[in-house]
């Protein structure tokens, strides 16, 4: 059972579901803005999203299989036939639920979003992961879309001329968080490439660590961390500067861990250090998701 949970990257799916729930019940509901989906509808949307993500994770694992790698799940712990069957089940489940929801809210064209995401995951696993930098960007974009999809299905259909201004403000917050998630996932994917440098080299995949070297890449990640730090500081200054409690909370919960991560990037030497960095970015993603629950206390 544990092998199957690792196959679909269950911990990452939980983070996606958590972020979506925080958007719905920490940002949409407390402000009483017009929405489209009830509790059942949002549950279906989360199931559809994580199903597509699970199918994508399975396809990546299938195409990454290497019989000589004892850590590879396919063949060693999970038969490839079972993995392929799960890939089909999760894909079909996600697309069908997406189709149902799109018709439920009167926007059948929205169903194409799930089909496109499913297709991109498959193309990524079979081809795009071999293209330098593109592989990292694709994963980050798909992660950001998992947040934006809540706004697309729950907010957009409820927009009218009277509520357009308030809906736009709320959607912009979702978009800002999606951009932040995109930046953090980019950093995390590069760290993961550093950890997988030997495997990627053996199967002929060109990654940033293979081109630049592992040590230089880790330091590059440290430098790139300045971008999300500046983005968060700008966000605080623009939207939250008048609320001292909000500023202090974000400085402690988001900025401080990012600064610590950046410093550790310049001292990291072993894979153990890289795993700590990767785990720290996951914690930052969880904290940023939970911070959505604070908006009702900051803005109301």
GROMACS .gro file of C-alpha atoms in nm:
model
  300
    1UNK     CA    1   0.000   0.000   0.000
    2UNK     CA    2   0.284   0.238   0.088
    3UNK     CA    3   0.440   0.180  -0.253
    4UNK     CA    4   0.119   0.287  -0.427
    5UNK     CA    5   0.097   0.601  -0.214
    6UNK     CA    6   0.456   0.682  -0.313
    7UNK     CA    7   0.369   0.613  -0.676
    8UNK     CA    8   0.100   0.880  -0.685
    9UNK     CA    9   0.306   1.109  -0.455
   10UNK     CA   10   0.027   1.120  -0.199
   11UNK     CA   11   0.196   1.386   0.014
   12UNK     CA   12   0.206   1.627  -0.281
   13UNK     CA   13  -0.160   1.555  -0.358
   14UNK     CA   14  -0.249   1.640   0.002
   15UNK     CA   15  -0.076   1.978  -0.035
   16UNK     CA   16  -0.278   2.049  -0.351
   17UNK     CA   17  -0.604   1.956  -0.175
   18UNK     CA   18  -0.510   2.163   0.131
   19UNK     CA   19  -0.436   2.471  -0.080
   20UNK     CA   20  -0.766   2.435  -0.266
   21UNK     CA   21  -0.963   2.397   0.058
   22UNK     CA   22  -0.789   2.703   0.206
   23UNK     CA   23  -0.882   2.907  -0.102
   24UNK     CA   24  -1.244   2.797  -0.080
   25UNK     CA   25  -1.303   2.821   0.295
   26UNK     CA   26  -1.038   3.075   0.390
   27UNK     CA   27  -1.083   3.322   0.107
   28UNK     CA   28  -1.416   3.272  -0.070
   29UNK     CA   29  -1.663   3.181   0.206
   30UNK     CA   30  -1.563   3.431   0.479
   31UNK     CA   31  -1.605   3.727   0.244
   32UNK     CA   32  -1.948   3.616   0.131
   33UNK     CA   33  -1.869   3.664  -0.237
   34UNK     CA   34  -2.093   3.503  -0.500
   35UNK     CA   35  -1.970   3.153  -0.583
   36UNK     CA   36  -2.083   2.867  -0.802
   37UNK     CA   37  -1.993   2.547  -0.620
   38UNK     CA   38  -2.131   2.417  -0.291
   39UNK     CA   39  -1.943   2.180  -0.059
   40UNK     CA   40  -2.020   1.879  -0.277
   41UNK     CA   41  -1.913   2.061  -0.592
   42UNK     CA   42  -1.581   2.177  -0.447
   43UNK     CA   43  -1.516   1.823  -0.321
   44UNK     CA   44  -1.565   1.691  -0.673
   45UNK     CA   45  -1.334   1.960  -0.812
   46UNK     CA   46  -1.061   1.864  -0.565
   47UNK     CA   47  -1.103   1.495  -0.649
   48UNK     CA   48  -1.080   1.574  -1.021
   49UNK     CA   49  -0.767   1.785  -0.973
   50UNK     CA   50  -0.579   1.537  -0.754
   51UNK     CA   51  -0.686   1.249  -0.983
   52UNK     CA   52  -0.529   1.420  -1.285
   53UNK     CA   53  -0.220   1.501  -1.076
   54UNK     CA   54  -0.199   1.139  -0.955
   55UNK     CA   55  -0.224   1.012  -1.314
   56UNK     CA   56   0.052   1.254  -1.413
   57UNK     CA   57   0.277   1.132  -1.132
   58UNK     CA   58   0.218   0.772  -1.236
   59UNK     CA   59   0.303   0.847  -1.601
   60UNK     CA   60   0.625   1.019  -1.495
   61UNK     CA   61   0.723   0.717  -1.285
   62UNK     CA   62   0.643   0.479  -1.571
   63UNK     CA   63   0.860   0.669  -1.819
   64UNK     CA   64   1.138   0.710  -1.560
   65UNK     CA   65   1.162   0.340  -1.489
   66UNK     CA   66   1.506   0.188  -1.488
   67UNK     CA   67   1.537  -0.180  -1.405
   68UNK     CA   68   1.884  -0.127  -1.257
   69UNK     CA   69   1.759   0.130  -1.009
   70UNK     CA   70   1.648  -0.042  -0.685
   71UNK     CA   71   1.458   0.271  -0.581
   72UNK     CA   72   1.232   0.257  -0.885
   73UNK     CA   73   0.880   0.153  -0.790
   74UNK     CA   74   0.777   0.007  -1.125
   75UNK     CA   75   0.876  -0.361  -1.159
   76UNK     CA   76   1.055  -0.363  -0.821
   77UNK     CA   77   0.745  -0.309  -0.607
   78UNK     CA   78   0.454  -0.239  -0.842
   79UNK     CA   79   0.384  -0.433  -1.165
   80UNK     CA   80   0.384  -0.207  -1.469
   81UNK     CA   81   0.042  -0.345  -1.565
   82UNK     CA   82  -0.101  -0.219  -1.235
   83UNK     CA   83   0.065   0.119  -1.278
   84UNK     CA   84  -0.080   0.158  -1.628
   85UNK     CA   85  -0.424   0.057  -1.504
   86UNK     CA   86  -0.410   0.316  -1.225
   87UNK     CA   87  -0.295   0.577  -1.476
   88UNK     CA   88  -0.603   0.511  -1.689
   89UNK     CA   89  -0.840   0.503  -1.389
   90UNK     CA   90  -0.719   0.833  -1.242
   91UNK     CA   91  -0.719   1.002  -1.583
   92UNK     CA   92  -1.070   0.888  -1.671
   93UNK     CA   93  -1.198   0.979  -1.323
   94UNK     CA   94  -1.049   1.329  -1.337
   95UNK     CA   95  -1.171   1.406  -1.688
   96UNK     CA   96  -1.523   1.268  -1.628
   97UNK     CA   97  -1.567   1.465  -1.305
   98UNK     CA   98  -1.430   1.774  -1.479
   99UNK     CA   99  -1.680   1.725  -1.762
  100UNK     CA  100  -1.965   1.682  -1.511
  101UNK     CA  101  -1.869   1.996  -1.317
  102UNK     CA  102  -1.826   2.204  -1.632
  103UNK     CA  103  -2.179   2.116  -1.742
  104UNK     CA  104  -2.312   2.162  -1.388
  105UNK     CA  105  -2.200   2.526  -1.382
  106UNK     CA  106  -2.315   2.584  -1.739
  107UNK     CA  107  -1.964   2.617  -1.884
  108UNK     CA  108  -1.905   2.293  -2.079
  109UNK     CA  109  -1.595   2.440  -2.240
  110UNK     CA  110  -1.420   2.438  -1.901
  111UNK     CA  111  -1.395   2.058  -1.927
  112UNK     CA  112  -1.119   2.109  -2.183
  113UNK     CA  113  -0.895   2.235  -1.901
  114UNK     CA  114  -0.873   1.887  -1.745
  115UNK     CA  115  -0.817   1.723  -2.082
  116UNK     CA  116  -0.536   1.967  -2.164
  117UNK     CA  117  -0.369   1.923  -1.824
  118UNK     CA  118  -0.390   1.545  -1.856
  119UNK     CA  119  -0.238   1.565  -2.203
  120UNK     CA  120   0.042   1.796  -2.090
  121UNK     CA  121   0.133   1.555  -1.807
  122UNK     CA  122   0.157   1.271  -2.060
  123UNK     CA  123   0.362   1.475  -2.307
  124UNK     CA  124   0.586   1.591  -2.023
  125UNK     CA  125   0.652   1.236  -1.905
  126UNK     CA  126   0.724   1.103  -2.254
  127UNK     CA  127   0.907   1.396  -2.413
  128UNK     CA  128   0.919   1.736  -2.241
  129UNK     CA  129   1.112   1.608  -1.938
  130UNK     CA  130   1.411   1.566  -2.168
  131UNK     CA  131   1.416   1.936  -2.262
  132UNK     CA  132   1.635   2.156  -2.043
  133UNK     CA  133   1.447   2.402  -1.816
  134UNK     CA  134   1.112   2.329  -1.990
  135UNK     CA  135   1.062   2.024  -1.768
  136UNK     CA  136   1.087   2.237  -1.454
  137UNK     CA  137   0.858   2.508  -1.589
  138UNK     CA  138   0.588   2.262  -1.697
  139UNK     CA  139   0.560   2.104  -1.351
  140UNK     CA  140   0.546   2.447  -1.187
  141UNK     CA  141   0.277   2.569  -1.429
  142UNK     CA  142   0.064   2.261  -1.366
  143UNK     CA  143   0.096   2.312  -0.990
  144UNK     CA  144  -0.010   2.677  -1.024
  145UNK     CA  145  -0.309   2.573  -1.237
  146UNK     CA  146  -0.429   2.345  -0.958
  147UNK     CA  147  -0.497   2.664  -0.758
  148UNK     CA  148  -0.625   2.878  -1.043
  149UNK     CA  149  -0.880   2.610  -1.134
  150UNK     CA  150  -1.067   2.687  -0.809
  151UNK     CA  151  -1.114   3.046  -0.922
  152UNK     CA  152  -1.210   2.939  -1.274
  153UNK     CA  153  -1.483   2.698  -1.164
  154UNK     CA  154  -1.606   2.872  -0.849
  155UNK     CA  155  -1.566   3.246  -0.918
  156UNK     CA  156  -1.580   3.315  -1.290
  157UNK     CA  157  -1.929   3.171  -1.357
  158UNK     CA  158  -2.071   3.388  -1.074
  159UNK     CA  159  -1.932   3.718  -1.205
  160UNK     CA  160  -2.186   3.987  -1.289
  161UNK     CA  161  -2.151   4.357  -1.365
  162UNK     CA  162  -2.240   4.440  -1.003
  163UNK     CA  163  -1.986   4.211  -0.836
  164UNK     CA  164  -1.711   4.223  -1.098
  165UNK     CA  165  -1.485   4.447  -0.885
  166UNK     CA  166  -1.498   4.231  -0.571
  167UNK     CA  167  -1.467   3.907  -0.769
  168UNK     CA  168  -1.164   4.046  -0.951
  169UNK     CA  169  -0.990   4.134  -0.624
  170UNK     CA  170  -1.043   3.785  -0.482
  171UNK     CA  171  -0.934   3.617  -0.807
  172UNK     CA  172  -0.621   3.834  -0.811
  173UNK     CA  173  -0.529   3.699  -0.466
  174UNK     CA  174  -0.567   3.343  -0.596
  175UNK     CA  175  -0.352   3.437  -0.895
  176UNK     CA  176  -0.084   3.591  -0.670
  177UNK     CA  177  -0.067   3.273  -0.462
  178UNK     CA  178  -0.049   3.066  -0.779
  179UNK     CA  179   0.248   3.271  -0.899
  180UNK     CA  180   0.420   3.225  -0.563
  181UNK     CA  181   0.357   2.849  -0.579
  182UNK     CA  182   0.500   2.850  -0.933
  183UNK     CA  183   0.824   3.010  -0.811
  184UNK     CA  184   0.863   2.774  -0.516
  185UNK     CA  185   0.794   2.465  -0.729
  186UNK     CA  186   1.058   2.578  -0.980
  187UNK     CA  187   1.316   2.590  -0.699
  188UNK     CA  188   1.201   2.253  -0.566
  189UNK     CA  189   1.219   2.087  -0.907
  190UNK     CA  190   1.577   2.209  -0.956
  191UNK     CA  191   1.671   2.071  -0.613
  192UNK     CA  192   1.512   1.739  -0.712
  193UNK     CA  193   1.720   1.742  -1.031
  194UNK     CA  194   2.031   1.782  -0.816
  195UNK     CA  195   1.929   1.476  -0.617
  196UNK     CA  196   1.861   1.276  -0.935
  197UNK     CA  197   2.172   1.390  -1.125
  198UNK     CA  198   2.327   1.041  -1.150
  199UNK     CA  199   2.003   0.874  -1.266
  200UNK     CA  200   1.930   1.149  -1.520
  201UNK     CA  201   2.285   1.125  -1.655
  202UNK     CA  202   2.254   0.748  -1.698
  203UNK     CA  203   1.930   0.773  -1.896
  204UNK     CA  204   2.050   1.066  -2.105
  205UNK     CA  205   1.829   1.346  -1.970
  206UNK     CA  206   1.990   1.690  -1.969
  207UNK     CA  207   1.911   1.892  -1.659
  208UNK     CA  208   2.047   2.213  -1.514
  209UNK     CA  209   2.275   2.029  -1.264
  210UNK     CA  210   2.417   1.813  -1.544
  211UNK     CA  211   2.494   2.119  -1.759
  212UNK     CA  212   2.615   2.354  -1.484
  213UNK     CA  213   2.734   2.111  -1.221
  214UNK     CA  214   2.564   2.020  -0.894
  215UNK     CA  215   2.738   2.276  -0.668
  216UNK     CA  216   2.684   2.568  -0.906
  217UNK     CA  217   2.318   2.474  -0.950
  218UNK     CA  218   2.255   2.470  -0.575
  219UNK     CA  219   2.407   2.816  -0.545
  220UNK     CA  220   2.195   2.928  -0.844
  221UNK     CA  221   1.886   2.812  -0.654
  222UNK     CA  222   2.001   3.023  -0.361
  223UNK     CA  223   2.028   3.329  -0.585
  224UNK     CA  224   1.690   3.260  -0.748
  225UNK     CA  225   1.530   3.252  -0.403
  226UNK     CA  226   1.569   3.629  -0.402
  227UNK     CA  227   1.284   3.647  -0.656
  228UNK     CA  228   1.005   3.502  -0.435
  229UNK     CA  229   1.144   3.698  -0.137
  230UNK     CA  230   1.120   4.026  -0.332
  231UNK     CA  231   0.774   3.926  -0.460
  232UNK     CA  232   0.643   3.861  -0.107
  233UNK     CA  233   0.795   4.184   0.027
  234UNK     CA  234   0.632   4.377  -0.258
  235UNK     CA  235   0.301   4.206  -0.184
  236UNK     CA  236   0.326   4.303   0.185
  237UNK     CA  237   0.414   4.663   0.100
  238UNK     CA  238   0.135   4.696  -0.157
  239UNK     CA  239  -0.157   4.521   0.014
  240UNK     CA  240  -0.087   4.452   0.381
  241UNK     CA  241   0.149   4.724   0.503
  242UNK     CA  242  -0.121   4.894   0.712
  243UNK     CA  243  -0.182   4.573   0.911
  244UNK     CA  244   0.115   4.518   1.140
  245UNK     CA  245  -0.004   4.173   1.255
  246UNK     CA  246  -0.024   4.051   0.896
  247UNK     CA  247   0.321   4.193   0.815
  248UNK     CA  248   0.482   4.030   1.120
  249UNK     CA  249   0.312   3.696   1.050
  250UNK     CA  250   0.430   3.683   0.688
  251UNK     CA  251   0.782   3.793   0.782
  252UNK     CA  252   0.805   3.511   1.036
  253UNK     CA  253   0.618   3.238   0.847
  254UNK     CA  254   0.727   3.302   0.487
  255UNK     CA  255   1.020   3.543   0.457
  256UNK     CA  256   1.227   3.395   0.743
  257UNK     CA  257   1.208   3.035   0.607
  258UNK     CA  258   1.294   3.160   0.257
  259UNK     CA  259   1.597   3.349   0.390
  260UNK     CA  260   1.704   3.039   0.584
  261UNK     CA  261   1.660   2.829   0.270
  262UNK     CA  262   1.869   3.074   0.067
  263UNK     CA  263   2.152   3.068   0.321
  264UNK     CA  264   2.147   2.688   0.339
  265UNK     CA  265   2.179   2.668  -0.039
  266UNK     CA  266   2.526   2.822  -0.015
  267UNK     CA  267   2.638   2.570   0.247
  268UNK     CA  268   2.466   2.253   0.120
  269UNK     CA  269   2.711   1.980   0.025
  270UNK     CA  270   2.546   1.639   0.056
  271UNK     CA  271   2.222   1.480  -0.061
  272UNK     CA  272   2.109   1.489   0.302
  273UNK     CA  273   2.135   1.868   0.292
  274UNK     CA  274   1.942   1.876  -0.037
  275UNK     CA  275   1.664   1.665   0.109
  276UNK     CA  276   1.638   1.915   0.396
  277UNK     CA  277   1.612   2.199   0.142
  278UNK     CA  278   1.346   2.012  -0.056
  279UNK     CA  279   1.148   1.946   0.262
  280UNK     CA  280   1.178   2.310   0.367
  281UNK     CA  281   1.022   2.425   0.040
  282UNK     CA  282   0.734   2.183   0.096
  283UNK     CA  283   0.679   2.332   0.442
  284UNK     CA  284   0.680   2.683   0.291
  285UNK     CA  285   0.410   2.573   0.044
  286UNK     CA  286   0.195   2.436   0.327
  287UNK     CA  287   0.241   2.752   0.537
  288UNK     CA  288   0.156   2.978   0.242
  289UNK     CA  289  -0.162   2.777   0.186
  290UNK     CA  290  -0.263   2.803   0.551
  291UNK     CA  291  -0.196   3.178   0.542
  292UNK     CA  292  -0.507   3.210   0.326
  293UNK     CA  293  -0.708   3.135   0.639
  294UNK     CA  294  -0.580   3.459   0.793
  295UNK     CA  295  -0.727   3.694   0.533
  296UNK     CA  296  -1.066   3.698   0.704
  297UNK     CA  297  -0.899   3.836   1.016
  298UNK     CA  298  -0.679   4.082   0.825
  299UNK     CA  299  -0.930   4.232   0.580
  300UNK     CA  300  -1.265   4.197   0.758
   0.00000   0.00000   0.00000
